[in-house]
mmCIF file of C-alpha atoms and ligand atoms in Angstrom:
data_model
loop_
_atom_site.group_PDB
_atom_site.id
_atom_site.type_symbol
_atom_site.label_atom_id
_atom_site.label_comp_id
_atom_site.label_asym_id
_atom_site.label_seq_id
_atom_site.Cartn_x
_atom_site.Cartn_y
_atom_site.Cartn_z
ATOM 1 C CA MET A 1 115.030 125.287 107.487
ATOM 2 C CA ARG A 2 112.833 128.367 107.382
ATOM 3 C CA PRO A 3 109.824 128.184 105.056
ATOM 4 C CA PHE A 4 109.781 129.739 101.598
ATOM 5 C CA LYS A 5 107.247 129.849 98.767
ATOM 6 C CA HIS A 6 108.032 127.690 95.758
ATOM 7 C CA ILE A 7 107.214 129.028 92.275
ATOM 8 C CA GLN A 8 107.494 126.779 89.241
ATOM 9 C CA ALA A 9 108.634 128.883 86.291
ATOM 10 C CA SER A 10 107.283 128.131 82.814
ATOM 11 C CA THR A 11 109.851 130.123 80.847
ATOM 12 C CA ILE A 12 113.381 131.318 81.555
ATOM 13 C CA GLU A 13 112.236 134.908 80.904
ATOM 14 C CA GLU A 14 109.544 134.568 83.586
ATOM 15 C CA ALA A 15 112.140 133.146 85.999
ATOM 16 C CA ALA A 16 114.539 136.006 85.217
ATOM 17 C CA ALA A 17 111.851 138.645 85.799
ATOM 18 C CA LEU A 18 111.003 137.100 89.174
ATOM 19 C CA ALA A 19 114.679 136.716 90.100
ATOM 20 C CA ALA A 20 115.149 140.464 89.781
ATOM 21 C CA HIS A 21 113.200 140.906 93.046
ATOM 22 C CA GLU A 22 115.219 141.146 96.252
ATOM 23 C CA ASP A 23 113.529 138.329 98.189
ATOM 24 C CA VAL A 24 113.695 135.794 95.341
ATOM 25 C CA MET A 25 116.355 133.214 94.468
ATOM 26 C CA VAL A 26 116.352 130.609 91.714
ATOM 27 C CA ILE A 27 116.824 126.922 92.319
ATOM 28 C CA ALA A 28 117.886 124.239 89.828
ATOM 29 C CA GLY A 29 119.021 120.914 91.346
ATOM 30 C CA GLY A 30 119.198 122.528 94.796
ATOM 31 C CA THR A 31 122.333 120.611 95.821
ATOM 32 C CA ASP A 32 124.216 123.814 96.610
ATOM 33 C CA LEU A 33 121.467 126.304 97.387
ATOM 34 C CA LEU A 34 119.502 124.280 99.929
ATOM 35 C CA GLY A 35 122.627 123.789 102.050
ATOM 36 C CA THR A 36 123.258 127.535 102.206
ATOM 37 C CA LEU A 37 119.611 128.145 103.191
ATOM 38 C CA LYS A 38 119.605 125.383 105.805
ATOM 39 C CA ASP A 39 122.769 126.782 107.382
ATOM 40 C CA GLU A 40 121.569 130.376 106.939
ATOM 41 C CA CYS A 41 125.030 131.382 105.737
ATOM 42 C CA LEU A 42 123.844 134.355 103.711
ATOM 43 C CA PRO A 43 123.015 137.858 104.989
ATOM 44 C CA TYR A 44 119.416 137.413 103.753
ATOM 45 C CA TYR A 45 116.877 134.642 103.413
ATOM 46 C CA PRO A 46 114.632 134.472 100.322
ATOM 47 C CA ASN A 47 110.851 134.407 100.696
ATOM 48 C CA TYR A 48 110.494 132.815 97.271
ATOM 49 C CA LEU A 49 112.413 130.173 95.337
ATOM 50 C CA VAL A 50 111.795 130.091 91.608
ATOM 51 C CA ASP A 51 112.233 126.570 90.293
ATOM 52 C CA LEU A 52 113.963 126.374 86.914
ATOM 53 C CA LYS A 53 113.402 122.630 86.524
ATOM 54 C CA THR A 54 109.890 123.265 85.153
ATOM 55 C CA VAL A 55 111.258 125.365 82.272
ATOM 56 C CA PRO A 56 111.169 123.185 79.147
ATOM 57 C CA GLY A 57 113.998 122.899 76.623
ATOM 58 C CA LEU A 58 116.986 123.631 78.873
ATOM 59 C CA ASP A 59 118.005 120.016 79.483
ATOM 60 C CA THR A 60 119.450 119.005 76.128
ATOM 61 C CA ILE A 61 122.912 118.653 74.619
ATOM 62 C CA GLU A 62 122.966 119.510 70.920
ATOM 63 C CA GLU A 63 125.675 120.039 68.317
ATOM 64 C CA THR A 64 126.319 122.331 65.391
ATOM 65 C CA ASP A 65 129.245 121.942 62.989
ATOM 66 C CA THR A 66 131.522 123.834 65.351
ATOM 67 C CA GLU A 67 129.943 123.812 68.825
ATOM 68 C CA LEU A 68 128.149 121.857 71.508
ATOM 69 C CA VAL A 69 125.121 123.630 72.943
ATOM 70 C CA ILE A 70 124.439 122.512 76.507
ATOM 71 C CA GLY A 71 121.274 123.659 78.296
ATOM 72 C CA ALA A 72 121.628 125.106 81.789
ATOM 73 C CA LEU A 73 119.527 122.295 83.282
ATOM 74 C CA VAL A 74 121.593 119.398 81.945
ATOM 75 C CA LYS A 75 122.701 117.213 84.872
ATOM 76 C CA LEU A 76 126.426 116.849 85.547
ATOM 77 C CA GLN A 77 126.177 113.056 85.166
ATOM 78 C CA ASP A 78 124.507 113.403 81.756
ATOM 79 C CA ILE A 79 127.397 115.593 80.593
ATOM 80 C CA ALA A 80 129.931 113.112 81.961
ATOM 81 C CA ASP A 81 128.167 110.254 80.095
ATOM 82 C CA SER A 82 127.463 112.099 76.851
ATOM 83 C CA GLU A 83 129.287 110.632 73.838
ATOM 84 C CA LEU A 84 129.089 114.055 72.159
ATOM 85 C CA VAL A 85 130.835 115.743 75.085
ATOM 86 C CA LYS A 86 133.355 112.939 75.525
ATOM 87 C CA THR A 87 134.284 113.221 71.826
ATOM 88 C CA HIS A 88 134.304 116.995 71.382
ATOM 89 C CA ALA A 89 134.987 118.442 74.854
ATOM 90 C CA GLN A 90 136.568 115.652 76.864
ATOM 91 C CA ALA A 91 137.841 118.017 79.562
ATOM 92 C CA LEU A 92 134.263 119.014 80.381
ATOM 93 C CA ALA A 93 133.049 115.399 80.507
ATOM 94 C CA GLU A 94 135.939 114.562 82.841
ATOM 95 C CA ALA A 95 135.294 117.626 85.036
ATOM 96 C CA CYS A 96 131.583 116.886 85.440
ATOM 97 C CA GLY A 97 132.361 113.213 86.109
ATOM 98 C CA ARG A 98 134.734 114.174 88.928
ATOM 99 C CA ALA A 99 132.414 116.674 90.661
ATOM 100 C CA ALA A 100 130.854 115.685 93.985
ATOM 101 C CA SER A 101 129.202 112.231 94.260
ATOM 102 C CA PRO A 102 126.933 110.172 91.951
ATOM 103 C CA THR A 103 123.847 111.358 93.840
ATOM 104 C CA ILE A 104 124.775 115.024 93.530
ATOM 105 C CA ARG A 105 125.822 114.617 89.883
ATOM 106 C CA ASN A 106 122.381 113.174 89.133
ATOM 107 C CA MET A 107 120.645 116.159 90.772
ATOM 108 C CA GLY A 108 123.079 119.016 90.140
ATOM 109 C CA THR A 109 122.939 120.926 86.873
ATOM 110 C CA ILE A 110 125.697 122.578 84.862
ATOM 111 C CA GLY A 111 123.987 125.975 85.345
ATOM 112 C CA GLY A 112 124.010 125.446 89.111
ATOM 113 C CA ASN A 113 127.588 124.240 88.986
ATOM 114 C CA ILE A 114 128.885 127.423 87.379
ATOM 115 C CA CYS A 115 126.689 129.617 89.621
ATOM 116 C CA GLN A 116 127.435 127.893 92.956
ATOM 117 C CA MET A 117 128.812 130.161 95.638
ATOM 118 C CA HIS A 118 132.350 129.899 96.964
ATOM 119 C CA ARG A 119 133.123 127.182 99.492
ATOM 120 C CA CYS A 120 135.161 129.301 101.907
ATOM 121 C CA TRP A 121 134.324 128.281 105.480
ATOM 122 C CA TYR A 122 134.185 131.889 106.661
ATOM 123 C CA PHE A 123 131.805 132.866 103.857
ATOM 124 C CA ARG A 124 129.677 129.754 104.456
ATOM 125 C CA CYS A 125 129.807 129.740 108.220
ATOM 126 C CA PRO A 126 126.342 128.834 109.583
ATOM 127 C CA ASP A 127 124.220 131.726 110.871
ATOM 128 C CA ASN A 128 126.221 134.252 108.827
ATOM 129 C CA ARG A 129 128.743 134.660 111.634
ATOM 130 C CA PHE A 130 131.477 136.202 109.472
ATOM 131 C CA VAL A 131 130.547 139.312 107.515
ATOM 132 C CA CYS A 132 133.537 138.834 105.262
ATOM 133 C CA ALA A 133 134.787 140.942 102.353
ATOM 134 C CA ARG A 134 132.667 138.945 99.860
ATOM 135 C CA LYS A 135 129.605 139.894 101.923
ATOM 136 C CA GLY A 136 130.565 143.559 101.906
ATOM 137 C CA GLY A 137 132.570 143.464 105.162
ATOM 138 C CA LYS A 138 136.034 144.982 105.601
ATOM 139 C CA GLU A 139 138.023 141.811 106.091
ATOM 140 C CA CYS A 140 138.814 138.506 104.408
ATOM 141 C CA TYR A 141 139.110 136.310 107.506
ATOM 142 C CA ALA A 142 141.177 133.738 105.625
ATOM 143 C CA TYR A 143 144.093 136.160 105.494
ATOM 144 C CA LYS A 144 144.936 135.779 109.192
ATOM 145 C CA GLY A 145 142.841 132.673 109.819
ATOM 146 C CA ASP A 146 142.723 129.089 108.559
ATOM 147 C CA ASN A 147 143.523 129.433 104.882
ATOM 148 C CA ARG A 148 144.620 125.893 104.015
ATOM 149 C CA TYR A 149 142.154 125.657 101.075
ATOM 150 C CA HIS A 150 142.420 129.243 99.862
ATOM 151 C CA SER A 151 144.036 131.119 96.990
ATOM 152 C CA ILE A 152 147.736 130.674 96.197
ATOM 153 C CA LEU A 153 147.664 133.150 93.317
ATOM 154 C CA GLY A 154 146.587 136.312 95.099
ATOM 155 C CA ILE A 155 143.474 138.215 96.035
ATOM 156 C CA GLU A 156 140.469 139.219 93.888
ATOM 157 C CA GLY A 157 137.890 141.733 95.085
ATOM 158 C CA ASN A 158 139.379 141.583 98.626
ATOM 159 C CA CYS A 159 138.578 137.858 98.797
ATOM 160 C CA LEU A 160 140.980 134.918 99.086
ATOM 161 C CA ALA A 161 138.408 132.109 98.703
ATOM 162 C CA ALA A 162 139.392 129.626 96.003
ATOM 163 C CA SER A 163 136.938 128.876 93.195
ATOM 164 C CA SER A 164 135.491 125.429 93.815
ATOM 165 C CA HIS A 165 133.521 124.537 90.683
ATOM 166 C CA ASP A 166 135.019 121.650 88.721
ATOM 167 C CA SER A 167 133.412 122.596 85.417
ATOM 168 C CA ALA A 168 134.808 126.152 85.481
ATOM 169 C CA PRO A 169 138.438 125.559 84.410
ATOM 170 C CA ALA A 170 137.252 123.146 81.703
ATOM 171 C CA LEU A 171 134.811 125.699 80.269
ATOM 172 C CA ALA A 172 137.428 128.469 80.420
ATOM 173 C CA ALA A 173 140.132 126.330 78.747
ATOM 174 C CA LEU A 174 137.706 125.207 76.042
ATOM 175 C CA GLY A 175 136.815 128.843 75.246
ATOM 176 C CA ALA A 176 133.122 128.291 76.037
ATOM 177 C CA THR A 177 130.513 131.043 75.983
ATOM 178 C CA ILE A 178 127.914 131.409 78.737
ATOM 179 C CA VAL A 179 124.623 132.488 77.190
ATOM 180 C CA THR A 180 122.394 134.311 79.674
ATOM 181 C CA THR A 181 118.961 135.868 79.440
ATOM 182 C CA ALA A 182 120.698 139.181 78.670
ATOM 183 C CA ARG A 183 124.004 138.554 76.847
ATOM 184 C CA GLU A 184 126.828 136.207 75.894
ATOM 185 C CA ILE A 185 129.836 136.049 78.246
ATOM 186 C CA PRO A 186 133.155 134.278 77.518
ATOM 187 C CA ALA A 187 133.658 131.640 80.243
ATOM 188 C CA GLU A 188 137.064 133.164 80.992
ATOM 189 C CA ASP A 189 135.290 136.405 82.063
ATOM 190 C CA PHE A 190 132.299 134.800 83.798
ATOM 191 C CA PHE A 191 133.726 133.634 87.128
ATOM 192 C CA HIS A 192 134.786 136.928 88.681
ATOM 193 C CA ALA A 193 133.680 138.208 92.058
ATOM 194 C CA ASN A 194 130.448 140.212 92.040
ATOM 195 C CA GLY A 195 129.321 140.740 95.608
ATOM 196 C CA LEU A 196 128.050 137.447 97.032
ATOM 197 C CA ARG A 197 128.118 135.833 93.619
ATOM 198 C CA SER A 198 130.962 133.840 92.178
ATOM 199 C CA ASN A 199 130.220 135.188 88.717
ATOM 200 C CA VAL A 200 129.408 138.405 86.868
ATOM 201 C CA LEU A 201 125.654 137.820 86.505
ATOM 202 C CA GLU A 202 123.505 140.854 87.304
ATOM 203 C CA ASN A 203 120.277 140.727 89.308
ATOM 204 C CA GLY A 204 117.613 138.979 87.289
ATOM 205 C CA GLU A 205 120.102 137.550 84.805
ATOM 206 C CA LEU A 206 120.077 133.765 84.444
ATOM 207 C CA VAL A 207 122.168 131.231 82.546
ATOM 208 C CA LYS A 208 120.268 129.707 79.607
ATOM 209 C CA GLU A 209 122.882 127.597 77.862
ATOM 210 C CA ILE A 210 126.583 127.080 77.367
ATOM 211 C CA ARG A 211 128.212 126.960 73.941
ATOM 212 C CA VAL A 212 131.408 124.955 73.781
ATOM 213 C CA PRO A 213 133.664 125.018 70.692
ATOM 214 C CA LYS A 214 134.435 121.485 69.575
ATOM 215 C CA THR A 215 137.974 120.192 69.948
ATOM 216 C CA GLU A 216 139.280 116.641 69.893
ATOM 217 C CA LYS A 217 142.031 117.637 72.312
ATOM 218 C CA SER A 218 141.235 118.595 75.886
ATOM 219 C CA ARG A 219 141.821 117.052 79.304
ATOM 220 C CA PHE A 220 140.968 117.766 82.960
ATOM 221 C CA GLU A 221 142.669 116.692 86.191
ATOM 222 C CA LYS A 222 141.599 117.178 89.799
ATOM 223 C CA PHE A 223 143.379 116.698 93.080
ATOM 224 C CA ALA A 224 141.209 116.341 96.183
ATOM 225 C CA LEU A 225 141.814 114.817 99.600
ATOM 226 C CA ARG A 226 139.226 112.082 99.007
ATOM 227 C CA LYS A 227 138.770 110.253 95.725
ATOM 228 C CA SER A 228 135.012 109.794 96.222
ATOM 229 C CA ILE A 229 133.253 113.056 97.157
ATOM 230 C CA ASP A 230 135.341 116.143 97.632
ATOM 231 C CA PHE A 231 135.870 119.649 96.345
ATOM 232 C CA PRO A 232 139.098 120.271 94.432
ATOM 233 C CA LEU A 233 142.239 121.354 96.256
ATOM 234 C CA VAL A 234 143.514 122.114 92.775
ATOM 235 C CA ASN A 235 142.045 121.330 89.363
ATOM 236 C CA CYS A 236 143.422 121.970 85.908
ATOM 237 C CA ALA A 237 142.086 121.895 82.365
ATOM 238 C CA VAL A 238 143.970 122.131 79.093
ATOM 239 C CA ALA A 239 142.498 122.419 75.602
ATOM 240 C CA GLU A 240 143.803 122.972 72.087
ATOM 241 C CA ASP A 241 141.849 125.598 70.139
ATOM 242 C CA ALA A 242 141.138 125.708 66.392
ATOM 243 C CA ASP A 243 144.489 127.479 65.765
ATOM 244 C CA GLY A 244 146.448 124.779 67.587
ATOM 245 C CA GLN A 245 147.079 127.026 70.608
ATOM 246 C CA ILE A 246 146.969 125.248 73.979
ATOM 247 C CA HIS A 247 144.982 126.939 76.753
ATOM 248 C CA ILE A 248 145.861 126.061 80.354
ATOM 249 C CA VAL A 249 143.516 126.995 83.225
ATOM 250 C CA LEU A 250 144.018 126.318 86.929
ATOM 251 C CA GLY A 251 141.061 126.149 89.298
ATOM 252 C CA ALA A 252 140.839 126.231 93.106
ATOM 253 C CA CYS A 253 144.044 128.298 93.203
ATOM 254 C CA TYR A 254 142.469 131.773 92.956
ATOM 255 C CA PRO A 255 138.978 133.207 93.532
ATOM 256 C CA SER A 256 138.201 132.554 89.862
ATOM 257 C CA PRO A 257 139.672 130.006 87.431
ATOM 258 C CA LYS A 258 142.936 131.435 86.132
ATOM 259 C CA ARG A 259 144.402 131.169 82.663
ATOM 260 C CA MET A 260 148.130 130.436 82.885
ATOM 261 C CA THR A 261 149.507 132.384 79.929
ATOM 262 C CA ASP A 262 153.170 132.051 81.006
ATOM 263 C CA ALA A 263 152.700 128.277 81.121
ATOM 264 C CA GLU A 264 151.027 128.335 77.692
ATOM 265 C CA GLU A 265 154.150 130.039 76.265
ATOM 266 C CA CYS A 266 156.240 127.045 77.386
ATOM 267 C CA VAL A 267 154.253 124.603 75.233
ATOM 268 C CA LYS A 268 153.866 126.803 72.133
ATOM 269 C CA ALA A 269 156.307 124.625 70.198
ATOM 270 C CA GLY A 270 154.696 121.403 71.430
ATOM 271 C CA VAL A 271 154.204 119.354 74.568
ATOM 272 C CA THR A 272 157.152 117.229 75.653
ATOM 273 C CA GLU A 273 158.184 115.967 79.089
ATOM 274 C CA GLU A 274 160.504 119.002 79.354
ATOM 275 C CA SER A 275 158.076 121.638 78.076
ATOM 276 C CA ALA A 276 155.276 120.269 80.287
ATOM 277 C CA GLN A 277 157.605 120.497 83.286
ATOM 278 C CA ALA A 278 158.528 124.059 82.295
ATOM 279 C CA ALA A 279 154.807 124.904 82.002
ATOM 280 C CA GLY A 280 154.189 123.535 85.504
ATOM 281 C CA ASP A 281 157.095 125.611 86.834
ATOM 282 C CA ALA A 282 155.828 128.740 85.038
ATOM 283 C CA ALA A 283 152.298 128.260 86.404
ATOM 284 C CA VAL A 284 153.548 128.569 89.972
ATOM 285 C CA SER A 285 156.315 131.105 89.421
ATOM 286 C CA LYS A 286 154.234 134.001 90.797
ATOM 287 C CA VAL A 287 152.431 132.435 93.751
ATOM 288 C CA MET A 288 151.412 134.394 96.871
ATOM 289 C CA VAL A 289 151.059 131.652 99.430
ATOM 290 C CA LEU A 290 149.282 132.177 102.744
ATOM 291 C CA SER A 291 150.265 130.820 106.154
ATOM 292 C CA HIS A 292 148.711 127.335 105.670
ATOM 293 C CA ASN A 293 148.521 126.599 101.959
ATOM 294 C CA GLU A 294 152.037 126.378 100.530
ATOM 295 C CA TYR A 295 151.467 122.632 99.970
ATOM 296 C CA LYS A 296 149.091 123.520 97.090
ATOM 297 C CA VAL A 297 151.964 124.920 95.005
ATOM 298 C CA GLU A 298 153.508 121.522 94.295
ATOM 299 C CA ILE A 299 150.081 120.071 93.514
ATOM 300 C CA ALA A 300 149.388 122.859 90.999
ATOM 301 C CA ARG A 301 152.808 122.419 89.360
ATOM 302 C CA THR A 302 152.290 118.670 89.026
ATOM 303 C CA LEU A 303 148.704 118.914 87.807
ATOM 304 C CA VAL A 304 149.648 121.301 84.982
ATOM 305 C CA LYS A 305 152.388 118.921 83.837
ATOM 306 C CA ARG A 306 150.195 115.815 84.219
ATOM 307 C CA THR A 307 147.235 117.288 82.329
ATOM 308 C CA LEU A 308 149.463 118.438 79.453
ATOM 309 C CA LEU A 309 151.129 115.048 79.158
ATOM 310 C CA ARG A 310 147.737 113.329 79.095
ATOM 311 C CA LEU A 311 146.745 115.654 76.226
ATOM 312 C CA VAL A 312 149.529 114.346 74.001
ATOM 313 C CA ASN A 313 149.970 110.785 75.266
ATOM 314 C CA GLU A 314 146.431 109.418 75.419
HETATM 315 C C1 FAD B 1 128.587 117.505 99.539
HETATM 316 C C2 FAD B 1 128.785 118.306 98.280
HETATM 317 C C3 FAD B 1 129.895 118.083 97.488
HETATM 318 C C4 FAD B 1 130.081 118.828 96.326
HETATM 319 N N1 FAD B 1 131.202 118.590 95.589
HETATM 320 C C5 FAD B 1 131.423 119.335 94.466
HETATM 321 C C6 FAD B 1 132.610 119.103 93.681
HETATM 322 O O1 FAD B 1 133.442 118.257 93.978
HETATM 323 N N2 FAD B 1 132.788 119.886 92.588
HETATM 324 C C7 FAD B 1 131.891 120.849 92.195
HETATM 325 O O2 FAD B 1 132.092 121.511 91.190
HETATM 326 N N3 FAD B 1 130.776 121.078 92.932
HETATM 327 C C8 FAD B 1 130.513 120.341 94.028
HETATM 328 N N4 FAD B 1 129.368 120.564 94.762
HETATM 329 C C9 FAD B 1 128.574 121.771 94.431
HETATM 330 C C10 FAD B 1 127.288 121.739 93.616
HETATM 331 O O3 FAD B 1 126.211 121.392 94.466
HETATM 332 C C11 FAD B 1 127.141 120.903 92.411
HETATM 333 O O4 FAD B 1 128.311 120.835 91.680
HETATM 334 C C12 FAD B 1 125.944 121.261 91.467
HETATM 335 O O5 FAD B 1 126.366 121.333 90.144
HETATM 336 C C13 FAD B 1 125.112 122.502 91.741
HETATM 337 O O6 FAD B 1 124.023 122.488 90.807
HETATM 338 P P1 FAD B 1 122.501 122.592 91.258
HETATM 339 O O7 FAD B 1 121.687 122.486 90.014
HETATM 340 O O8 FAD B 1 122.176 121.648 92.353
HETATM 341 O O9 FAD B 1 122.515 124.090 91.802
HETATM 342 P P2 FAD B 1 121.524 124.811 92.836
HETATM 343 O O10 FAD B 1 121.868 124.393 94.212
HETATM 344 O O11 FAD B 1 120.114 124.683 92.414
HETATM 345 O O12 FAD B 1 121.982 126.325 92.595
HETATM 346 C C14 FAD B 1 123.283 126.774 92.939
HETATM 347 C C15 FAD B 1 123.359 128.287 92.749
HETATM 348 O O13 FAD B 1 123.275 128.610 91.371
HETATM 349 C C16 FAD B 1 122.135 129.434 91.110
HETATM 350 N N5 FAD B 1 121.615 128.952 89.825
HETATM 351 C C17 FAD B 1 121.255 127.695 89.498
HETATM 352 N N6 FAD B 1 120.937 127.611 88.202
HETATM 353 C C18 FAD B 1 121.102 128.847 87.691
HETATM 354 C C19 FAD B 1 120.927 129.406 86.377
HETATM 355 N N7 FAD B 1 120.536 128.691 85.314
HETATM 356 N N8 FAD B 1 121.209 130.722 86.204
HETATM 357 C C20 FAD B 1 121.621 131.487 87.251
HETATM 358 N N9 FAD B 1 121.785 131.024 88.510
HETATM 359 C C21 FAD B 1 121.535 129.707 88.711
HETATM 360 C C22 FAD B 1 121.210 129.261 92.310
HETATM 361 O O14 FAD B 1 120.415 130.408 92.541
HETATM 362 C C23 FAD B 1 122.215 129.030 93.423
HETATM 363 O O15 FAD B 1 122.719 130.245 93.908
HETATM 364 C C24 FAD B 1 129.121 119.814 95.925
HETATM 365 C C25 FAD B 1 127.995 120.023 96.722
HETATM 366 C C26 FAD B 1 127.827 119.280 97.899
HETATM 367 C C27 FAD B 1 126.601 119.533 98.715
#
């Protein structure tokens, strides 16, 4: 790996001000970022890494009457183990508990999880060999290439890479709010393409905390090739909001997590075996499969049904 200078930030505002510079990136647990630097997948290499782990006060999970407030530096394993999260946002606890491996969950933070870059093998090819659409190039190489892990629900920003963060569909289904150094962003709007980023953060804007409305009813399911350490082929989260409305979000099927409003219509009157099946069918009624990924359709259909049935049967 090429050398870089390491700056330990004392406040999130200081980190944000530094991050606004072109040759600076921020690092939290480093489980995602260091791999991209080692492989030199990006079109640039930072001279400075600003370490967020030295910023105090961002590693707690707190509650108000209506919300959980989760600091950006809370480790995925701590979220998975938290009784507060298991009680009031079970889908998020399940999602964090299914991400990566125990080692990575004990290093990786929730802020890093929602800000990790896409896992497309063209985008992440070592030595930046593919200047793909996400990097400002003309082409998404997955379109004609090996697209077995890519989007089945269409293209976003000329990119077919599938979102790969496990926490993202859970946060979107739960109606969470991402609080940054500049503003508050609904999780449903956060994960959209923005140049190299897999979210709408601007330069010098960092995630401070995540606010999650409490609900006793939410679940998450993930399908991956390996049960131990693997990115999702498809993941799904469902959550009931304060008005009793069920939100259904699919991940790893589109460049950002996607709310399945047609599927939600199917379970408006309640979740039964039949309505859950109808919701699964509706979720995949408008797919745009590529040459190698049609197999994901059946997985998505089944995961929607399975997650809904867990919501009412457990
Ligand atoms: C082998 C392997 C398997 C994995 N499997 C999974 C999986 O199954 N599911 C899954 O979801 N993920 C997976 N990951 C991805 C990821 O590493 C972890 O999920 C982890 O949560 C990333 O957090 P981190 O703190 O280490 O992030 P870092 O690596 O420190 O940062 C990741 C990115 O986010 C940015 N960033 C970090 N914190 C902030 C902040 N507060 N504000 C703004 N930007 C920020 C960094 O600049 C960087 O671009 C895997 C990674 C590896 C290496």
